[in-house]
Short mmCIF file of C-alpha atoms and ligand atoms in Angstrom, two decimals:
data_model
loop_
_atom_site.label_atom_id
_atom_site.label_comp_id
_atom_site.label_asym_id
_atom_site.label_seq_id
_atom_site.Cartn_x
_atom_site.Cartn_y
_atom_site.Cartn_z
CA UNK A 1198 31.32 -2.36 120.73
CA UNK A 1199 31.78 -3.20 124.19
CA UNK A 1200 28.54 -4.93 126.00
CA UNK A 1201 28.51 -4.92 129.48
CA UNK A 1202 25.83 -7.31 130.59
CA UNK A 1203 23.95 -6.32 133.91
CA UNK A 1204 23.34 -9.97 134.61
CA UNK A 1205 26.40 -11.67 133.32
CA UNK A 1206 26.01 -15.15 135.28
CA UNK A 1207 22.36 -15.36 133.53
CA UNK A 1208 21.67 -18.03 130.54
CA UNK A 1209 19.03 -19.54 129.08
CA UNK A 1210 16.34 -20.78 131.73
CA UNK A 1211 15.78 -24.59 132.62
CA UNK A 1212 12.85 -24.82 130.96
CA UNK A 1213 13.77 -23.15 127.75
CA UNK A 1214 16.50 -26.13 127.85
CA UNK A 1215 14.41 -28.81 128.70
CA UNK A 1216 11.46 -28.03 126.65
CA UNK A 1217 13.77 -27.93 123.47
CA UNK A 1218 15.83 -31.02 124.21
CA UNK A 1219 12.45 -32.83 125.00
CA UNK A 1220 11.52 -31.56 121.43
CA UNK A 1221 14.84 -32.97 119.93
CA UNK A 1222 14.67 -36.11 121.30
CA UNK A 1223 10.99 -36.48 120.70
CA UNK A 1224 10.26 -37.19 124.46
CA UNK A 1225 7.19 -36.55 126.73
CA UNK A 1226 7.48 -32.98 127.78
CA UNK A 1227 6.97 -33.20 131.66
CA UNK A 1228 9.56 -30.51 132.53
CA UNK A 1229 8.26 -26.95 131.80
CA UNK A 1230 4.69 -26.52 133.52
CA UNK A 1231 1.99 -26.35 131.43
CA UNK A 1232 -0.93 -28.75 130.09
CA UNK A 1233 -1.53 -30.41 127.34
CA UNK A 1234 -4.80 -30.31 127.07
CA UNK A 1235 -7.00 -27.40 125.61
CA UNK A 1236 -8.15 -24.40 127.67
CA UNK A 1237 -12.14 -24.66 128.96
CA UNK A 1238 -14.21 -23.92 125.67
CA UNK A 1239 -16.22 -22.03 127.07
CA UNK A 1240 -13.85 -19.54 128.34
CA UNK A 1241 -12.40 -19.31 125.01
CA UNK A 1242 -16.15 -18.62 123.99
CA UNK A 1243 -16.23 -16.01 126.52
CA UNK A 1244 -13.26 -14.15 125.34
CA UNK A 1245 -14.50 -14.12 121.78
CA UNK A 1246 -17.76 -12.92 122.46
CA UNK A 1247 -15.44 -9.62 124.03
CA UNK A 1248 -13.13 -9.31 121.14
CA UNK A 1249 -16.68 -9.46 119.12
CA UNK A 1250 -18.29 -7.20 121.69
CA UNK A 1251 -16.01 -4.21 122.02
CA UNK A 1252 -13.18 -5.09 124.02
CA UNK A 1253 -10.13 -3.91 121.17
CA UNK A 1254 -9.01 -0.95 122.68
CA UNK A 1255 -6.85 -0.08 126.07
CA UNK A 1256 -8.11 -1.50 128.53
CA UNK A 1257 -7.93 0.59 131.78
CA UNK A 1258 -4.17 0.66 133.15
CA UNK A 1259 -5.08 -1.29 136.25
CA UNK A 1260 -6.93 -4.02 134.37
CA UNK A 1261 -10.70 -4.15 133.10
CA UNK A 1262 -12.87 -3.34 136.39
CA UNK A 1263 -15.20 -6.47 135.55
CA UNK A 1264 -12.41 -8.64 136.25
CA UNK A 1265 -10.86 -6.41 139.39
CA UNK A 1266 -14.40 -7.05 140.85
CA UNK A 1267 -14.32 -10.64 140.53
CA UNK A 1268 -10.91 -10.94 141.76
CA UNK A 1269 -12.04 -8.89 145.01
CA UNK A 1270 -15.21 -11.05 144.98
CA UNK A 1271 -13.04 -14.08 145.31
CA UNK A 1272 -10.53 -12.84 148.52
CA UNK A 1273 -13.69 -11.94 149.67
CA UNK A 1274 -15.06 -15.43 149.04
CA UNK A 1275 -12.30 -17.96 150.07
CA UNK A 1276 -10.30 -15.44 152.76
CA UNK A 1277 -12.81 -13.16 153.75
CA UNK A 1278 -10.66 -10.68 153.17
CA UNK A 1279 -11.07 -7.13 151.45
CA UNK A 1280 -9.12 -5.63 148.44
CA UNK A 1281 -10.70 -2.62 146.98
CA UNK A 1282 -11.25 -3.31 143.09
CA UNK A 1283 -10.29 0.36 142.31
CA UNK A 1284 -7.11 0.60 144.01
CA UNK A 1285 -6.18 -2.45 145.69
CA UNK A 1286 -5.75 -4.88 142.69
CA UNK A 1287 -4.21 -4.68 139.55
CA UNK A 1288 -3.97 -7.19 136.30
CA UNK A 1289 -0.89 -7.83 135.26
CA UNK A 1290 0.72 -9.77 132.23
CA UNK A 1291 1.55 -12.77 134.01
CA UNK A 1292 2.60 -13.32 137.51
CA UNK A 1293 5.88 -12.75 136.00
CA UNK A 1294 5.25 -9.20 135.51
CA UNK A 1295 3.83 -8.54 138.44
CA UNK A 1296 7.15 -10.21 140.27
CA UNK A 1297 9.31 -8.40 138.05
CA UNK A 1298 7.39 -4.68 138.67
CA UNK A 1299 7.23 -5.07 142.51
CA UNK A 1300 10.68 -5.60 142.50
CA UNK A 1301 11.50 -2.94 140.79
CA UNK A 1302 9.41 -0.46 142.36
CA UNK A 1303 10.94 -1.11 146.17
CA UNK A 1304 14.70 -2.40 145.45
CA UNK A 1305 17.48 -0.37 145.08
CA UNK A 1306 20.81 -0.86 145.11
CA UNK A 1307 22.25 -3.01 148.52
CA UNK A 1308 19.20 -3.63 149.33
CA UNK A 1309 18.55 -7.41 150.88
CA UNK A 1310 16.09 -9.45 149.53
CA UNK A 1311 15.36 -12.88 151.56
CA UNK A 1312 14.27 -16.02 149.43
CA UNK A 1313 13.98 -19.63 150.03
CA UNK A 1314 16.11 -22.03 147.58
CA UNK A 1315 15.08 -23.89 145.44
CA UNK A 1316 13.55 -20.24 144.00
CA UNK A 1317 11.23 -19.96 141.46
CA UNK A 1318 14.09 -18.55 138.25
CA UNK A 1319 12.68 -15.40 138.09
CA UNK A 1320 12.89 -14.08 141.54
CA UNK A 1321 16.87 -13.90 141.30
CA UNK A 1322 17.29 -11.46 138.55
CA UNK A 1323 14.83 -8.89 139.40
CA UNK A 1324 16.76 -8.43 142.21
CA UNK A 1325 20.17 -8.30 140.50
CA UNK A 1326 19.07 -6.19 137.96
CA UNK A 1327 17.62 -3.43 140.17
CA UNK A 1328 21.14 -3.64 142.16
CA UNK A 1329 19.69 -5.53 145.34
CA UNK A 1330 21.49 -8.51 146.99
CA UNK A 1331 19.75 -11.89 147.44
CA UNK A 1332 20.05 -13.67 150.44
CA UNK A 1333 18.70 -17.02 150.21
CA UNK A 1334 17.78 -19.47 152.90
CA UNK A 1335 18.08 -23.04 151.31
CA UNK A 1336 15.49 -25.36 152.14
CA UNK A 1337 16.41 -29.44 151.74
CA UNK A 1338 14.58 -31.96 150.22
CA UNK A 1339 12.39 -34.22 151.26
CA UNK A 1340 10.20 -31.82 153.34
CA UNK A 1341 11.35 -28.50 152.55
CA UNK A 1342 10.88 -27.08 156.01
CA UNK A 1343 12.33 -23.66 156.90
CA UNK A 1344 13.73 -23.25 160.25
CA UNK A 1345 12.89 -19.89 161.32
CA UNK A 1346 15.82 -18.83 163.94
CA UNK A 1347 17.66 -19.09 160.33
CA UNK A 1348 15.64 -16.75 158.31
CA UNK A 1349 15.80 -14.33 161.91
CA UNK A 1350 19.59 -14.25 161.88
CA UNK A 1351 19.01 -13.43 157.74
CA UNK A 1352 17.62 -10.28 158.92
CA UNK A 1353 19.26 -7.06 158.95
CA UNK A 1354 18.99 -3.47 158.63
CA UNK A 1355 19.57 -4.04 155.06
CA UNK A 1356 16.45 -6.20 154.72
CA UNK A 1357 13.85 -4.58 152.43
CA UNK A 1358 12.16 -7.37 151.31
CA UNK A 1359 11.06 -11.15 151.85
CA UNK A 1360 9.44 -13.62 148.59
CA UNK A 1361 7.68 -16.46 149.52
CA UNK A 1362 5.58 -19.10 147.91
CA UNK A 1363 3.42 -21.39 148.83
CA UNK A 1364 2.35 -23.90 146.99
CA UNK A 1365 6.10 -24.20 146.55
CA UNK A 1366 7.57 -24.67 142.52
CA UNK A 1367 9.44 -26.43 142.54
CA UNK A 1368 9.10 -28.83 145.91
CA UNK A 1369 5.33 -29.33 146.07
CA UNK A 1370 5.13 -28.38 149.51
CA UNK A 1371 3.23 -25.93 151.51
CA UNK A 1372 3.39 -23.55 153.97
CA UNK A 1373 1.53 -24.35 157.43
CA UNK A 1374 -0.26 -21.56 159.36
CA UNK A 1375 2.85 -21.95 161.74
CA UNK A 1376 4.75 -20.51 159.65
CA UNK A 1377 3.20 -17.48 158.14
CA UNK A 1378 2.79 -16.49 161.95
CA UNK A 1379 6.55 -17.16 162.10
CA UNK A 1380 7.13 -14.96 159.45
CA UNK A 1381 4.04 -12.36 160.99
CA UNK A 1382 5.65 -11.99 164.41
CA UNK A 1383 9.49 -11.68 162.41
CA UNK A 1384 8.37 -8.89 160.56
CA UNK A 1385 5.83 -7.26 162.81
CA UNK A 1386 7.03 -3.67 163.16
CA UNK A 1387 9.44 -3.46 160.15
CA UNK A 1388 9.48 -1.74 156.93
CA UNK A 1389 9.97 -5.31 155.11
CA UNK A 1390 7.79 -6.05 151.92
CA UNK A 1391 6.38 -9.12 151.35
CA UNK A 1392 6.41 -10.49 147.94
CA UNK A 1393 4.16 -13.73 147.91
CA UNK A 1394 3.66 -15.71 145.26
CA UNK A 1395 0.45 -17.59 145.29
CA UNK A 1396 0.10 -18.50 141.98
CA UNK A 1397 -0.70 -22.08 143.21
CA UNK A 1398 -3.37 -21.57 145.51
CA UNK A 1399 -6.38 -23.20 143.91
CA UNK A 1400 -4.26 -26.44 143.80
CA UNK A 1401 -3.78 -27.91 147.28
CA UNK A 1402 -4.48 -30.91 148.18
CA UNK A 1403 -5.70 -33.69 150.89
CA UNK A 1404 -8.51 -30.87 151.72
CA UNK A 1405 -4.91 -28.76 153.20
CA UNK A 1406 -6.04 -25.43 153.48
CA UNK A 1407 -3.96 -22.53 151.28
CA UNK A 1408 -2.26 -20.07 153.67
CA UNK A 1409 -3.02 -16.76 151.94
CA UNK A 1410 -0.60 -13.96 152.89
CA UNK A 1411 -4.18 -12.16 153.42
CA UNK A 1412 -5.38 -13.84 155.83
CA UNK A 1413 -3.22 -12.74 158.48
CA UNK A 1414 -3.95 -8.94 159.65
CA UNK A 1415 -0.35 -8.05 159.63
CA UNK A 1416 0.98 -9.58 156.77
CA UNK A 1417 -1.56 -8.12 154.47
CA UNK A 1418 -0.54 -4.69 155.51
CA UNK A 1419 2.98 -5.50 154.09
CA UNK A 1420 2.44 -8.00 151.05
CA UNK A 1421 1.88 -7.76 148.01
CA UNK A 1422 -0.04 -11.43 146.77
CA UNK A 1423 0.79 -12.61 142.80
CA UNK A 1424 -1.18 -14.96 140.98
CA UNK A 1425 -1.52 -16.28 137.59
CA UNK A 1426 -4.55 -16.79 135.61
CA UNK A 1427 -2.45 -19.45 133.41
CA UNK A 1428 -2.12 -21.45 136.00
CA UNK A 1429 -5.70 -21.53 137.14
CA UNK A 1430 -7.43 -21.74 134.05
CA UNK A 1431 -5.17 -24.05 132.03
CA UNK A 1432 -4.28 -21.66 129.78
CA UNK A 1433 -0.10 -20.21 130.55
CA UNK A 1434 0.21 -19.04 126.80
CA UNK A 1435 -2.40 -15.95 127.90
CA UNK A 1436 0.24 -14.25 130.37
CA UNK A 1437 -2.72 -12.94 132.52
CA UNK A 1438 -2.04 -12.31 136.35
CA UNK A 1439 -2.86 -10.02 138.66
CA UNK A 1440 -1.48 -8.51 142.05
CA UNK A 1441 -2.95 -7.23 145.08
CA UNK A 1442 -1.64 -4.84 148.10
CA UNK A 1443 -2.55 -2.40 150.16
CA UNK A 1444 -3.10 1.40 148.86
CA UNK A 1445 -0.06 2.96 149.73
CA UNK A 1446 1.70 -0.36 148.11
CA UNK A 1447 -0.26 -0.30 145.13
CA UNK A 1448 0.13 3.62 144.49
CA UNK A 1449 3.92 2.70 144.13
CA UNK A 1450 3.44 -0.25 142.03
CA UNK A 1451 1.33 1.31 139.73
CA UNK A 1452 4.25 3.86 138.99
CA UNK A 1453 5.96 1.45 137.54
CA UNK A 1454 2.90 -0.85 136.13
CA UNK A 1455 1.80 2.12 133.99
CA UNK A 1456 5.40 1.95 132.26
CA UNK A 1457 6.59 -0.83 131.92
CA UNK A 1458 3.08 -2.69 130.06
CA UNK A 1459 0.84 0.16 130.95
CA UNK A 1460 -2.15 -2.40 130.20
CA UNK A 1461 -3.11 -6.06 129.67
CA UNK A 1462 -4.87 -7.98 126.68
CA UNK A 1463 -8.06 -6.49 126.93
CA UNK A 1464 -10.55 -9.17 125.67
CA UNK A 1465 -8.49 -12.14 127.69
CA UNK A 1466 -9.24 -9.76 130.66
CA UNK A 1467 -13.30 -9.61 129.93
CA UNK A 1468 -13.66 -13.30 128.59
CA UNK A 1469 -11.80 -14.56 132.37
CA UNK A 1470 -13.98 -12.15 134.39
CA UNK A 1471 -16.98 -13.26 132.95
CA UNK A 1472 -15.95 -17.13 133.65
CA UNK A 1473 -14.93 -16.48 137.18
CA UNK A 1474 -18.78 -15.58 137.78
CA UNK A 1475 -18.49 -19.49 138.81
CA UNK A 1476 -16.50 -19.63 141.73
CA UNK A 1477 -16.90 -23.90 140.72
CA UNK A 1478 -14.30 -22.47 137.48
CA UNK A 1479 -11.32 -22.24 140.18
CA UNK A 1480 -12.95 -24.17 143.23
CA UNK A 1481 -12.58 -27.52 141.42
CA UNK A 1482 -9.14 -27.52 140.66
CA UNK A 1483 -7.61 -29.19 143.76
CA UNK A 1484 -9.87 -32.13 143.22
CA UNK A 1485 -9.24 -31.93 139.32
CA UNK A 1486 -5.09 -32.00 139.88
CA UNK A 1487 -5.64 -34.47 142.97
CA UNK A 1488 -6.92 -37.21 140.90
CA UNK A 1489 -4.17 -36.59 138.48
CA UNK A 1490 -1.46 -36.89 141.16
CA UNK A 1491 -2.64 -40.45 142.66
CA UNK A 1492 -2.94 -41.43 139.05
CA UNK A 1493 0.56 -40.89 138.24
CA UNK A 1494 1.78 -41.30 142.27
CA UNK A 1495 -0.28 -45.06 141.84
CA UNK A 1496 1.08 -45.81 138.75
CA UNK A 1497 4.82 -45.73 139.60
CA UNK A 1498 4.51 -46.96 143.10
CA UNK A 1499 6.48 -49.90 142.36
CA UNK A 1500 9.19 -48.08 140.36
CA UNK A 1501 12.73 -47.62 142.14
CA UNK A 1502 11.56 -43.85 142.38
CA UNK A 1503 10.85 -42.60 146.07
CA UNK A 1504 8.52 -39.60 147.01
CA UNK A 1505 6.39 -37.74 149.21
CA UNK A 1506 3.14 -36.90 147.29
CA UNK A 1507 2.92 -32.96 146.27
CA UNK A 1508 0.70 -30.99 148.78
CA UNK A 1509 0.35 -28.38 145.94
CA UNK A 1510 1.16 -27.07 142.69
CA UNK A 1511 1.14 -29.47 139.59
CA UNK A 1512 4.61 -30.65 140.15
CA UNK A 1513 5.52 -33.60 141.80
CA UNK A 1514 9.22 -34.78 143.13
CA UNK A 1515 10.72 -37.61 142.85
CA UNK A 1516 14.15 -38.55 144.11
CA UNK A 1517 15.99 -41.03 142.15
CA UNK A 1518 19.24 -41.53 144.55
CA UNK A 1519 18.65 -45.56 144.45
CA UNK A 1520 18.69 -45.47 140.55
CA UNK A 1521 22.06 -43.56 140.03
CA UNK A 1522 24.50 -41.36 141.54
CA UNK A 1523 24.81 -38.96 138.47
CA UNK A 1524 23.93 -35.54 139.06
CA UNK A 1525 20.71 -34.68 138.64
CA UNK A 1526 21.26 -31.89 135.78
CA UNK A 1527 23.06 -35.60 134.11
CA UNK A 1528 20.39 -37.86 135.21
CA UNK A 1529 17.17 -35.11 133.86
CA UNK A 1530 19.13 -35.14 130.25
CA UNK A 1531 20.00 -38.80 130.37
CA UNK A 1532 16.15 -39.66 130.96
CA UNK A 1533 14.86 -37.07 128.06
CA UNK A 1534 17.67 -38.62 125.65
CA UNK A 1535 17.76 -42.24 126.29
CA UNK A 1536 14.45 -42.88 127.80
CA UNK A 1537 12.07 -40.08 126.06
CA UNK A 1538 10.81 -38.62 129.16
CA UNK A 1539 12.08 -35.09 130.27
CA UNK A 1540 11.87 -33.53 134.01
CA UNK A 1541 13.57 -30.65 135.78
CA UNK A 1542 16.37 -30.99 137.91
CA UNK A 1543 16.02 -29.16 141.39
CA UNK A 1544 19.82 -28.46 141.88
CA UNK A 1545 19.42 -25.17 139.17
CA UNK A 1546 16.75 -23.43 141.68
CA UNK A 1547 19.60 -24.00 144.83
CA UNK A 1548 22.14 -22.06 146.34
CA UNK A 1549 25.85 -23.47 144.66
CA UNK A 1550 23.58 -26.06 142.93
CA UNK A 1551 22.97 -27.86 145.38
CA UNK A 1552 21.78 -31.50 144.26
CA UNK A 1553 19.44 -33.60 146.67
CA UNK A 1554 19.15 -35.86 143.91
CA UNK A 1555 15.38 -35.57 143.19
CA UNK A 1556 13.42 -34.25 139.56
CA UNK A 1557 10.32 -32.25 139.02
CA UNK A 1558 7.47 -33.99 137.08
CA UNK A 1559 4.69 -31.79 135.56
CA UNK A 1560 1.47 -33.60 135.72
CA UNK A 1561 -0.77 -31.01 134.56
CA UNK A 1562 -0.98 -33.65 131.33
CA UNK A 1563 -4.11 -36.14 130.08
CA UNK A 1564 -3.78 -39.03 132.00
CA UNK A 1565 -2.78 -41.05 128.42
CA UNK A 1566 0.47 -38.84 129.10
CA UNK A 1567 0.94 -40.06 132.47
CA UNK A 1568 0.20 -43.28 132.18
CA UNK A 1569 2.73 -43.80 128.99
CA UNK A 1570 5.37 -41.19 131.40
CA UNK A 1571 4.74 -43.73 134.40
CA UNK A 1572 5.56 -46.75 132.11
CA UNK A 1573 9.03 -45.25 131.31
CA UNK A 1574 9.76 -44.56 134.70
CA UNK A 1575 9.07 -48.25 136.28
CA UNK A 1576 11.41 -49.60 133.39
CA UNK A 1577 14.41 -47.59 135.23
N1 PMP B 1439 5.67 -18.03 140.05
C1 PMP B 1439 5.71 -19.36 140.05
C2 PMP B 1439 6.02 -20.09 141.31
C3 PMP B 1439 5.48 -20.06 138.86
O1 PMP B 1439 5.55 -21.38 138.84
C4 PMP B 1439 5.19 -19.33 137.69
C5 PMP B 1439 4.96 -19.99 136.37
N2 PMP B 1439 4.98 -21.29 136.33
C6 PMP B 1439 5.14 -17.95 137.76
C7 PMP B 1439 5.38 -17.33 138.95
C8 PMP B 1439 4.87 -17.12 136.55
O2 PMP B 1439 3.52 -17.10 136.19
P1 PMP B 1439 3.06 -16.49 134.79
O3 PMP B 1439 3.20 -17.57 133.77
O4 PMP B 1439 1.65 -16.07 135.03
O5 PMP B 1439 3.95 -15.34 134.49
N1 LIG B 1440 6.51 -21.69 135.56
C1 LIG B 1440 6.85 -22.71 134.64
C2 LIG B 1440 7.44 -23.90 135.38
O1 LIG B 1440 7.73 -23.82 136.55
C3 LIG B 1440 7.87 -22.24 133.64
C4 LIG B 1440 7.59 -20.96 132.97
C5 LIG B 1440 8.76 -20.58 132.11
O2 LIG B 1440 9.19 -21.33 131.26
N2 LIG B 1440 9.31 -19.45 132.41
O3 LIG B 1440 7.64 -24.90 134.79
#
């Protein structure tokens, strides 16, 4: 039988590789994001009381209305901004799905797709798969800046679509209010969707504010805003997200949505919205990951490692071109073999690879995990 693949230059991801090889080697895991420590109690608590209180069957195919309210309560909250809980948001399995479904509801085939490199992995695909074209704008290390009279001359007629996000993965930088009015006044009177990823926005830090997409009149009209309640509440192995976009965005969306998962885990769904009652459950997380960060940052300060502390996400950079000149897909497999400590290497989320000679570090991790990770790296 002859298989022809529709993505045939796709493999394994990074963090599939790294989290096994860490396991092989029996290093500490600080590649793949995640934490490991356990998910609030009483969260769990909460979604137990729903799977003891009802919440088995379907849940409705835009996500339990408890939790759409609380996730309108909260744009409402932070941005002051208004998404209607009926229409305008919907809960998705993960941010993943949500990236993956918006994609496939708006790209066909040649259609142009903008996205800054290093790209989260699962941009890239989605677009491939639904016969679009990426065109990526790389971004270098250490600051990650775009320079917008490059993404202008990116646009064409072709352009259908633009994916941003901020808190970056894998960089650790953010977006300034500069330049989502960049990108505002370059897409002001197109048809472009925006696609932004804000799974990181409860973890900024050095009291930065997060640039929602929604807070600027005319990007809302066009964007479609992921998030990820794994990320928030400490929890990834749940796969709860959620999207939200305009009406006439959502209507299209949903098209999809309604066949491709048709609904989420229905007790996860309940259990979160009840938590989020708190605002203080996703308020205190920049202070919570900030304190991790100058741990770790502090701890290797005098290691031959050089950095510019994250401004968001749980990931922190650190370029090791004074230690070695090996690649950094070499170096990242080196350290998880030889020295027990495992990392991503940035070059995989570049255009042709390119390597700037700098590793991702997870520290979503107790700080016994940091400090024993910091150790290892001021022995290099
Ligand atoms: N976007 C970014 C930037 C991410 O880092 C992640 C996961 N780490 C996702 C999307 C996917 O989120 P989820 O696990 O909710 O699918
Ligand atoms: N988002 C996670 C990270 O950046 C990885 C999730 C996955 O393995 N797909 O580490």
């Amino acid at each position: 039988m002859n298989i022809t693949s529709k993505l045939p230059n796709v493999g394994t991801t990074i963090f599939i590789v790294m989290s096994a090889l860490a396991k092989e080697h029996h290093a500490i895991n600080l590649s793949q994001g995640f934490p490991n420590y356990p998910s609030s109690q009483k969260l769990n608590d909460l979604v137990t009381n729903a799977m003891n209180n009802g919440y088995n069957q379907y849940a409705p195919m835009a996500g339990n209305l408890d939790l759409r309210l609380a996730i309108a309560h909260k744009y409402q909250l932070l941005y002051k901004s208004t998404y209607h809980p009926e229409k305008e948001i919907t809960v998705t399995a993960g941010a993943t799905q949500a990236i993956y479904t918006i994609i496939s509801a708006f790209i066909r085939r040649n259609d142009e797709v903008i996205m800054f490199k290093p790209a989260y992995d699962c941009y890239e695909p989605a677009v491939e798969i639904n016969g679009g074209k990426t065109i990526p704008v790389q971004l270098s290390a250490p600051n990650y800046k775009v320079n917008w009279d490059k993404v202008a001359s990116k646009i064409s007629s072709q352009t259908k679509m633009i994916i941003i996000n901020s808190p970056h993965n894998p960089s650790g930088t953010i977006w300034s209010k500069d330049d989502m009015l960049q990108l505002q006044k370059l897409t002001r009177n197109t048809d472009i969707i925006i696609l932004s990823d804000e799974v990181y926005e409860h973890i900024v830090f050095d009291d930065a504010q997060h640039q929602s997409a929604c807070l600027f009149e005319d990007l809302k009209q066009r964007s479609f805003i992921c998030a990820s309640f794994g990320k928030t509440f400490h929890n990834t192995g749940w796969k709860i997200g959620y999207c939200c976009a305009t009406e006439a965005l959502m209507v299209e969306f949903r098209k999809v949505h309604q066949f491709n998962v048709f609904s989420v885990h229905h007790p996860s769904q309940k259990g979160i919205a009840d938590y989020m009652q708190d605002p203080e459950t996703y308020l205190g997380l920049n202070t919570f990951f900030q304190r991790k960060r100058d741990l770790f940052l502090s701890l290797i300060s005098e290691s031959r490692f050089k950095f510019q502390p994250s401004q968001g996400t749980y990931f922190q950079v650190l370029d090791y071109s004074e230690i070695t000149d090996e690649s950094d897909v070499d170096f990242a497999k080196r350290l998880t073999v030889d020295f027990k400590l495992a990392s991503i290497p940035l070059s995989v989320f570049n255009t042709n690879n390119q390597d700037d000679k700098v590793l991702r570090f997870c520290f979503a991790k107790t700080d016994e995990t940091l400090v024993k990770a910091a150790e290892i790296l001021s022995k290099i």
